[in-house]
Short mmCIF file of C-alpha atoms in Angstrom, two decimals:
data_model
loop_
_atom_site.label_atom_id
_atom_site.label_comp_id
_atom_site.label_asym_id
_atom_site.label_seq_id
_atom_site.Cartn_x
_atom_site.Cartn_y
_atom_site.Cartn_z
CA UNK V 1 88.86 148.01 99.32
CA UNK V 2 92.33 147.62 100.19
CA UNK V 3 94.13 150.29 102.47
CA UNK V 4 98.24 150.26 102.46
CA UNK V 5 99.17 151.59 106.04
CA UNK V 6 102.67 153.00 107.09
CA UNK V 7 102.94 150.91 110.37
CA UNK V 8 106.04 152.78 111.70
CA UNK V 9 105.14 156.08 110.99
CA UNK V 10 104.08 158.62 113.77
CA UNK V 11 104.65 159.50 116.91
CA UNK V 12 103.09 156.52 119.09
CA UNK V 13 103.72 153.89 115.93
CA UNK V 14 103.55 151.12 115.72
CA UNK V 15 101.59 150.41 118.67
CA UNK V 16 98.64 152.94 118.09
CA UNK V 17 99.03 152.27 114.34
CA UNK V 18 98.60 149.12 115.05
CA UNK V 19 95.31 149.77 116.91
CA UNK V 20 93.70 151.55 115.07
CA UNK V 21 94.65 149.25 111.64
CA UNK V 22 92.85 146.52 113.73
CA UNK V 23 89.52 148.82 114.44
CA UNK V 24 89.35 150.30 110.82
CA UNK V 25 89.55 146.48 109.40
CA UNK V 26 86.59 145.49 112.28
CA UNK V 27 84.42 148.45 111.96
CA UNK V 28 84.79 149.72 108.37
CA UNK V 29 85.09 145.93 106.49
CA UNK V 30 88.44 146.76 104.86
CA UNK V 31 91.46 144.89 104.12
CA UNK V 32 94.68 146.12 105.67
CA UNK V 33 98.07 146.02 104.33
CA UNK V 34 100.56 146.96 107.54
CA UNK V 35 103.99 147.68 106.44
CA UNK V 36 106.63 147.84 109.49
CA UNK V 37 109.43 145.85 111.08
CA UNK V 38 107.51 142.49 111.52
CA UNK V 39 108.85 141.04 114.51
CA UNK V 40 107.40 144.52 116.19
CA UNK V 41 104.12 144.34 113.99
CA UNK V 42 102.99 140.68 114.51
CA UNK V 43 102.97 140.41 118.22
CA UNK V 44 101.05 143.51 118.52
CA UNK V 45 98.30 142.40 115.93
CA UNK V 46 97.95 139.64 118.13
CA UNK V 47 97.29 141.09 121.12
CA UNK V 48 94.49 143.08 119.17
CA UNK V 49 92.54 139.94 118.44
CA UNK V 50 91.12 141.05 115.30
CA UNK V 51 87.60 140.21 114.85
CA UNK V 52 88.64 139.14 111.08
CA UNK V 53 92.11 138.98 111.08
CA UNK V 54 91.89 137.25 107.41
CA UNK V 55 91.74 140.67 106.47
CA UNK V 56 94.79 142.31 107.82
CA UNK V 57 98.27 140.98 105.91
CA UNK V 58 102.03 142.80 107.27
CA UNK V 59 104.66 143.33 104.32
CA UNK V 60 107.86 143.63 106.53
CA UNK V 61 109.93 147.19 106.00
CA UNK V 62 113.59 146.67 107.72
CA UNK V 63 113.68 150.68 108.36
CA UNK V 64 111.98 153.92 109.31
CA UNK V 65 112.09 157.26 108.75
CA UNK V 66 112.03 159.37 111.89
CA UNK V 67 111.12 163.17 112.00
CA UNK V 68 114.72 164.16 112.29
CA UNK V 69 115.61 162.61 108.62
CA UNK V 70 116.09 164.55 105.81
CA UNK V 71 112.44 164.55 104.07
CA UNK V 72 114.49 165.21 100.71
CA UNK V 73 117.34 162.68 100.84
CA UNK V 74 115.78 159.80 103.15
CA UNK V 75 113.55 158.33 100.60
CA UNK V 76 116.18 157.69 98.49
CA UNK V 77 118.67 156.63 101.48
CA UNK V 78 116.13 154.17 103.33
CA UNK V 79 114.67 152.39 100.22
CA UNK V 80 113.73 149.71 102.94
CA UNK V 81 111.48 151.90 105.24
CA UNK V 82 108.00 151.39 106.11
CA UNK V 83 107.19 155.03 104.30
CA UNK V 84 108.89 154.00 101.38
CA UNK V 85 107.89 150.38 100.83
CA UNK V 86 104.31 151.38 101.34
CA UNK V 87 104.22 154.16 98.83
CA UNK V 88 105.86 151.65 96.18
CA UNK V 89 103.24 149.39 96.75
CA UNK V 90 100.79 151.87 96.36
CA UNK V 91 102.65 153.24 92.68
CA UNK V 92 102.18 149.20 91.96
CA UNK V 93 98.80 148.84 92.71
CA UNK V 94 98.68 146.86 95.94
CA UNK V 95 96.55 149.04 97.45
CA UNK V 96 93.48 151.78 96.60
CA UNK V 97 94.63 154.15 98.98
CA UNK V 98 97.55 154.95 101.79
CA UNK V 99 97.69 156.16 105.11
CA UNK V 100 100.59 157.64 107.08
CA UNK V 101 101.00 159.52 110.44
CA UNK V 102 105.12 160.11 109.68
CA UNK V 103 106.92 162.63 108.67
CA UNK V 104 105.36 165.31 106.27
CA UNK V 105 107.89 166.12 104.09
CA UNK V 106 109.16 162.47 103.41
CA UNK V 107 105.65 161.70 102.51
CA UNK V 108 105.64 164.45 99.92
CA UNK V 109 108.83 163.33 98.55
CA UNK V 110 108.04 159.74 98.40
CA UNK V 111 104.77 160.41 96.97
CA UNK V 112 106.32 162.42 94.07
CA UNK V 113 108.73 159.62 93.31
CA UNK V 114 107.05 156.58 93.68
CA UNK V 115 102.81 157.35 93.25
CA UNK V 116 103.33 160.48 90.76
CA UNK V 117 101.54 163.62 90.55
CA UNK V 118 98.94 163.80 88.61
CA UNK V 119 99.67 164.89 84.99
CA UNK V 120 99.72 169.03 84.86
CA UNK V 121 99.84 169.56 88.26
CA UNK V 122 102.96 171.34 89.44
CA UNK V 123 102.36 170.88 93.28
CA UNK V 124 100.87 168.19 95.54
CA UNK V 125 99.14 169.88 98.79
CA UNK V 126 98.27 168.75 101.97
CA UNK V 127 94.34 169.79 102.58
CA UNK V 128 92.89 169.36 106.31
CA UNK V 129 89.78 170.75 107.19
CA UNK V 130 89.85 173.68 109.62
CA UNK V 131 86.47 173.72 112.03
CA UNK V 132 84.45 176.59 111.35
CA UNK V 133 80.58 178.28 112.54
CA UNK V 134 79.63 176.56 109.08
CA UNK V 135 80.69 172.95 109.70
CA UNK V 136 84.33 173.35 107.74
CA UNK V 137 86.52 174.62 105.36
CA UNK V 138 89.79 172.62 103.51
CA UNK V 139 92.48 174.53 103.67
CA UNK V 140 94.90 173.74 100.64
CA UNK V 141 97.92 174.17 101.12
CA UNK V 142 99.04 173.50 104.95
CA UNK V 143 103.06 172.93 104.38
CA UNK V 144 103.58 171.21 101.50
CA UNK V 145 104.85 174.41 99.72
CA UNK V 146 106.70 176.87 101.75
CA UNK V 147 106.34 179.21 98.44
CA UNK V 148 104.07 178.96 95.56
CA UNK V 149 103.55 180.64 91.77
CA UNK V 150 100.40 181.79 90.73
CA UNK V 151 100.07 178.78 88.77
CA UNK V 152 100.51 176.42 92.28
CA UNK V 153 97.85 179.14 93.59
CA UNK V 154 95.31 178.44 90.84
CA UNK V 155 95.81 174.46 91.13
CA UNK V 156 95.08 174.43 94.92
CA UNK V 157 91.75 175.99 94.27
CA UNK V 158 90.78 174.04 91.26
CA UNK V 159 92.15 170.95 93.42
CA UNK V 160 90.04 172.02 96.50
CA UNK V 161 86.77 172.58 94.80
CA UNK V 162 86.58 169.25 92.88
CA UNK V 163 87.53 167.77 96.45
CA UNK V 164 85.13 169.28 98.44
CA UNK V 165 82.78 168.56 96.06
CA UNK V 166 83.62 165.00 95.53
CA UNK V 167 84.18 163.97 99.67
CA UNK V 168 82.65 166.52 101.10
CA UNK V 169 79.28 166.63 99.47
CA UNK V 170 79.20 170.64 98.48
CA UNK V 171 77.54 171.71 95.32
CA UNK V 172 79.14 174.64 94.54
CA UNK V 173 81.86 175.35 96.95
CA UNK V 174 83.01 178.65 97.65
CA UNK V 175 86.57 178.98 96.84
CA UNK V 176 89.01 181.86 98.72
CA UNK V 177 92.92 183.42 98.86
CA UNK V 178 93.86 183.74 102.22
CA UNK V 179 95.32 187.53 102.00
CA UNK V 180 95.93 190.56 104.50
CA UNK V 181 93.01 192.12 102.58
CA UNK V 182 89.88 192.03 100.55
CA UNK V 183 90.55 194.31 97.75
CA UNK V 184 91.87 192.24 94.96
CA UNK V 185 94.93 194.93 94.75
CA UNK V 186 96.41 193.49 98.13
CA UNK V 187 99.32 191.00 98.70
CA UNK V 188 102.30 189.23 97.15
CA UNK V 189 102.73 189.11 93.04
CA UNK V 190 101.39 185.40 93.03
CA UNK V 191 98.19 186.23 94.91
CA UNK V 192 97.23 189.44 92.87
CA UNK V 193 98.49 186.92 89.59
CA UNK V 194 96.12 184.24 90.70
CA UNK V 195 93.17 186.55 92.38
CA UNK V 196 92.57 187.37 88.59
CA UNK V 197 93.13 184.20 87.32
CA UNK V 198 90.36 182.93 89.47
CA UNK V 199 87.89 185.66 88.99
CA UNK V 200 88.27 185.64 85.38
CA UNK V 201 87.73 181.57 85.83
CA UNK V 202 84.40 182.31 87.79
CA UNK V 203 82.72 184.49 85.25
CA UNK V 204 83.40 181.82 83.10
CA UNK V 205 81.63 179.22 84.96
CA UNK V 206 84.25 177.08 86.01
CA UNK V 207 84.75 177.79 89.14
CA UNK V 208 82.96 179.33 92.46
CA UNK V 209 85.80 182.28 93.32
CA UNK V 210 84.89 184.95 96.11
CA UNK V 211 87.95 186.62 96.29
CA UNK V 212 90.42 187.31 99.27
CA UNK V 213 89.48 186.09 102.86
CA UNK V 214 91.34 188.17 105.51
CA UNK V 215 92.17 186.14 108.27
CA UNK V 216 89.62 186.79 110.87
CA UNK V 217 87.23 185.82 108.48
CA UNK V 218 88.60 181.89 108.70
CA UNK V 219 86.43 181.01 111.49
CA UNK V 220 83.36 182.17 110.20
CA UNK V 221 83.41 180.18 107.19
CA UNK V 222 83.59 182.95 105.04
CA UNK V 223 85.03 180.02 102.60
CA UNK V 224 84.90 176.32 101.66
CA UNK V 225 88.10 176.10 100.13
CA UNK V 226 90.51 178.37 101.65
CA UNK V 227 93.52 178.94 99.35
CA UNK V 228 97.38 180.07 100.59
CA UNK V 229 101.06 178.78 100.25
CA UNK V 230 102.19 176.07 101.94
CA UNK V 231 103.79 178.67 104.94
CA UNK V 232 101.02 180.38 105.80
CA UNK V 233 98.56 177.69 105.76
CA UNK V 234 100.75 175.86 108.78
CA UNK V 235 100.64 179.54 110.45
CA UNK V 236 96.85 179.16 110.07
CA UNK V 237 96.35 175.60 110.64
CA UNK V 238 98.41 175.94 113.80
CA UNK V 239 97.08 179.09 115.47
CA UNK V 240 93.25 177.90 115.14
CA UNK V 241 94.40 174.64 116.63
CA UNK V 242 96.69 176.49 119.85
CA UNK V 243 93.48 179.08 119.95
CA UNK V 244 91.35 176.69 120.45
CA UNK V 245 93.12 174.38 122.94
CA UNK V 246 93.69 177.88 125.22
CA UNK V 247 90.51 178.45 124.90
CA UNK V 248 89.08 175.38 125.99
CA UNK V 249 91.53 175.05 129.03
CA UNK V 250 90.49 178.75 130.07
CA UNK V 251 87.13 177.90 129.98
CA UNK V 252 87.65 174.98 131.85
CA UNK V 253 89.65 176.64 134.70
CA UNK V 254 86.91 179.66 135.13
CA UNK V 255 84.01 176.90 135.75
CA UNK V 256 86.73 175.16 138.59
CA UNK V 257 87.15 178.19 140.69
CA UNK V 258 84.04 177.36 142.92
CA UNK V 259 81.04 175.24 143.62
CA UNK V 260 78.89 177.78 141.66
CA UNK V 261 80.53 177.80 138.83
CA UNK V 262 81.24 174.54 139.00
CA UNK V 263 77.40 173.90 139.01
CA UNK V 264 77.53 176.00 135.67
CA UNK V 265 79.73 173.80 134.09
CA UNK V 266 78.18 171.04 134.89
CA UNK V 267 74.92 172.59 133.38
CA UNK V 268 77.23 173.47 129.54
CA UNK V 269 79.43 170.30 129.70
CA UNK V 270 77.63 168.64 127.12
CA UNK V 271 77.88 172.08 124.88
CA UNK V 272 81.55 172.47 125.74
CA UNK V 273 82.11 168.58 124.77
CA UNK V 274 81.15 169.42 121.78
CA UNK V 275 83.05 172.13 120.89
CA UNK V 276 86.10 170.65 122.00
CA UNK V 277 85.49 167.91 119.82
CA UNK V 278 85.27 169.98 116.51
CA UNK V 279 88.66 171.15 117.59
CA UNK V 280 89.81 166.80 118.22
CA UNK V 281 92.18 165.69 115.14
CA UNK V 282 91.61 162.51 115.87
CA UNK V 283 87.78 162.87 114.89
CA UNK V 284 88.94 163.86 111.42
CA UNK V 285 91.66 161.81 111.03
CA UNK V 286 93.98 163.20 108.05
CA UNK V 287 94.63 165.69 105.59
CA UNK V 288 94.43 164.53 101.90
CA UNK V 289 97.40 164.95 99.50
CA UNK V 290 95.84 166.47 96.68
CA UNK V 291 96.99 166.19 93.35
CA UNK V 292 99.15 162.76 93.83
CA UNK V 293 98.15 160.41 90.71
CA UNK V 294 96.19 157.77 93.66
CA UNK V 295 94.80 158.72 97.03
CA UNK V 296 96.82 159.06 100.44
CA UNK V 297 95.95 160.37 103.56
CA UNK V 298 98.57 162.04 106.16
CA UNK V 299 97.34 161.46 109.43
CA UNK V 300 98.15 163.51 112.42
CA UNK V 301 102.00 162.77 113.60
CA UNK V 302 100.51 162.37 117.27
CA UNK V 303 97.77 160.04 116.21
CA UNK V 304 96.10 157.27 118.46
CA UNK V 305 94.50 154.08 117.76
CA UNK V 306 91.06 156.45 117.23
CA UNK V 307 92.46 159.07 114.78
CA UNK V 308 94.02 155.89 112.65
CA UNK V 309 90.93 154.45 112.26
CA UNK V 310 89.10 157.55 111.05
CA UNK V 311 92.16 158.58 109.06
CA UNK V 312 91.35 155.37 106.96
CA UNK V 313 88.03 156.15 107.03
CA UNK V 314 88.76 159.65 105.14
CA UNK V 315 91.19 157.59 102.80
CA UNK V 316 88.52 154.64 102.16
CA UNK V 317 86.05 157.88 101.06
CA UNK V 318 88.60 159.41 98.70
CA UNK V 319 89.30 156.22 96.87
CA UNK V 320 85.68 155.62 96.44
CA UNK V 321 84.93 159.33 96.04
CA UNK V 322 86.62 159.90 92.45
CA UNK V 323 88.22 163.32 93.42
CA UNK V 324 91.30 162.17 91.78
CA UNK V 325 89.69 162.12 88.12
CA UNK V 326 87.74 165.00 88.61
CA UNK V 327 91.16 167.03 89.84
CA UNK V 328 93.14 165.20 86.86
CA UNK V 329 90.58 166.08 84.32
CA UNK V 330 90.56 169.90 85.66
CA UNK V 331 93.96 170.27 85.55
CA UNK V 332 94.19 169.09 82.07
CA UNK V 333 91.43 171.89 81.00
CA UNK V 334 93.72 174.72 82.81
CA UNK V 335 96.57 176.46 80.53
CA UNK V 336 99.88 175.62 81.12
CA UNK V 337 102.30 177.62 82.51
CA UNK V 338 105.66 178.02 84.40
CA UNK V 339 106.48 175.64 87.21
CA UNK V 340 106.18 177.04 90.55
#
C-alpha cells in the first residue's frame, strides 16, 4: 500500500507532516510518497530516523498553495505545488490513496481536475465524523458545497451509507437531512425534493432513510449519516467542535477553584480524558472526499505529527475498504438528473 502525502500542506507543514509520514510508515507498514520542496523535506526525514526509511521516497514540488490562494484559480496557476503534483500522481496511479492537511477548497478543485469524480456524481463531499452518545455519525457534506440540488442531496446520502458501511463497519446505517424540523413539509425546495426522494428510495429497499434530524438531535446520534449542504454542515461541524472545547475548559476551571473540588477532579480525570478525546481531531485524523474516482483524505489544517499518522491510517482503510466501487456502482443505479 502506497500513500501519496501533500508534504507542504497545513498549518505546521512540513515539519509535523513530516512526522507523522515517518510514524504512519513505522507503525502502519506503508510506503510513503512525500511531495514538498526537497531541500526542506530531506533534512527533516533525517532527523526522524525512520525505522525503515526504504519505505519513504520525496518527489520534489517547487511551490505551495497557502490558505490565502484562490482554491479556484491556484491549481491551475501553481502546476508545480506540492497539492497539485501529488494529486497528479494520484490521477496516474502512483499511489492508492492521498492525504492532505492544506487548503480545502484547492483540494476540491484539484481533485476534480486531476483524480475525477466518479462517473454520475455531480458533487464530491467532504465527510468527517462528528462524536456522538452512539460512537459517531459522518456528516456529508461539511464545505465542499456552499449550495446543493436535490440531486447533490440524494448523492451525499447514497455516498454516506455505502461509506459507513464499507469503513465504518454498519449494517444498515441510518441515513438523515439535517433540517429545522421533522415533518417532511419543512425546509428549503432541495430538502423537501430530496426528503421524498429518499423515502420513496427506502420503501424500496435501497436505502435506510429516517427522515429529517433537527439539530439538537445531532448529538444523540439520532443518525449515522447525517445529510446537509456544504454551508450548514461547517455551521454544524464547527459549533459541536467550539461546544465542546467550552465545555471542557469550563469543566476544567470549576474542579480548579479549590482543594475540594480539586480532589473531585482528580477522582473523574480519567472520565473527562476521555471525553475530551472523542472531541481530539487528531484521533480521527481526516475527513474523506467522497465521490472522487480514488480515495483521499483531508486532514485537519492544524494537524500534528499524531493526527498525520491517523489521517493515513483512515486513508490506508478507504483504499482497502472498497467504498469507492460500492459509491460508483450506486450512483450508476440512481436516475439522472440536473446538475446541482
Amino acid at each position: 500500500m502506497k500513500i501519496i502525502i501533500d508534504a507542504m500542506g497545513g498549518d505546521n507543514a512540513p515539519d509535523a507532516i513530516v512526522r507523522g509520514a515517518v510514524q504512519a510508515a513505522d507503525q502502519l507498514g506503508v510506503d510513503i510518497v512525500l511531495v514538498g520542496d526537497e531541500a526542506r523535506v530531506r533534512p527533516l526525514l533525517g532527523q526522524c530516523a525512520p525505522q525503515n526509511p526504504d519505505r519513504i521516497t520525496v518527489h520534489h514540488a517547487s511551490e505551495i498553495i497557502t490558505m490565502e490562494d484562490n482554491p479556484i484559480s491556484v491549481v491551475r496557476q501553481k502546476k508545480d505545488s506540492s497539492l497539485v503534483v501529488a494529486l497528479r500522481l494520484l490521477g496516474e496511479g502512483a499511489g492508492d490513496a492521498m492525504v492532505s492537511a492544506g487548503s480545502t477548497g484547492a483540494l476540491l478543485t484539484g481533485a476534480t481536475l486531476f483524480v475525477k469524480r466518479i462517473k454520475g456524481v455531480r458533487r464530491a463531499a467532504l465527510a468527517p465524523v462528528l462524536p456522538t452518545a452512539k460512537g459517531g455519525s459522518l456528516l456529508v457534506d461539511c464545505g465542499a458545497n456552499v449550495e446543493c440540488s436535490a440531486e447533490s442531496l440524494v448523492q451525499f446520502a447514497f455516498m454516506g451509507y455505502y461509506y459507513t458501511q464499507k469503513q465504518m463497519g454498519m449494517k444498515n446505517p441510518r441515513v438523515g437531512l439535517i433540517n429545522n424540523g421533522a415533518e417532511e413539509t419543512k425546509g428549503t425546495d432541495a430538502l423537501r425534493e430530496a426528503y421524498q426522494i429518499l423515502k420513496k428510495a427506502s420503501a424500496e429497499g435501497k436505502i435506510n432513510f429516517v427522515g429529517n434530524i433537527e439539530g439538537r438531535d445531532i448529538p444523540e446520534g439520532a443518525a449515522d449519516v447525517l445529510v446537509c449542504d456544504g454551508f450548514t454542515g461547517n455551521v454544524v461541524l464547527k459549533t459541536i467542535e467550539g461546544v465542546g472545547l467550552f465545555f471542557v475548559g469550563k469543566v476544567k476551571e470549576i474542579f480548579m477553584k479549590n482543594a475540594a473540588t480539586k480532589l473531585a477532579g482528580a477522582i473523574v480525570k480519567p472520565g473527562l480524558r476521555e471525553f475530551k478525546k472523542m472531541l481530539d481531531y487528531n484521533e480521527v485524523g481526516g475527513a474523506p472526499l467522497l465521490g472522487i474516482s480514488k480515495p483521499i483524505v483531508k486532514a485537519h489544517g492544524s494537524s500534528g505529527a499524531e493526527a498525520l499518522k491517523n489521517a493515513v491510517r483512515q486513508a490506508v482503510v478507504y483504499a482497502k475498504g472498497g467504498a469507492v466501487a460500492d459509491i460508483e456502482r450506486s450512483i450508476a443505479q440512481l436516475s439522472p438528473g440536473s446538475d446541482g
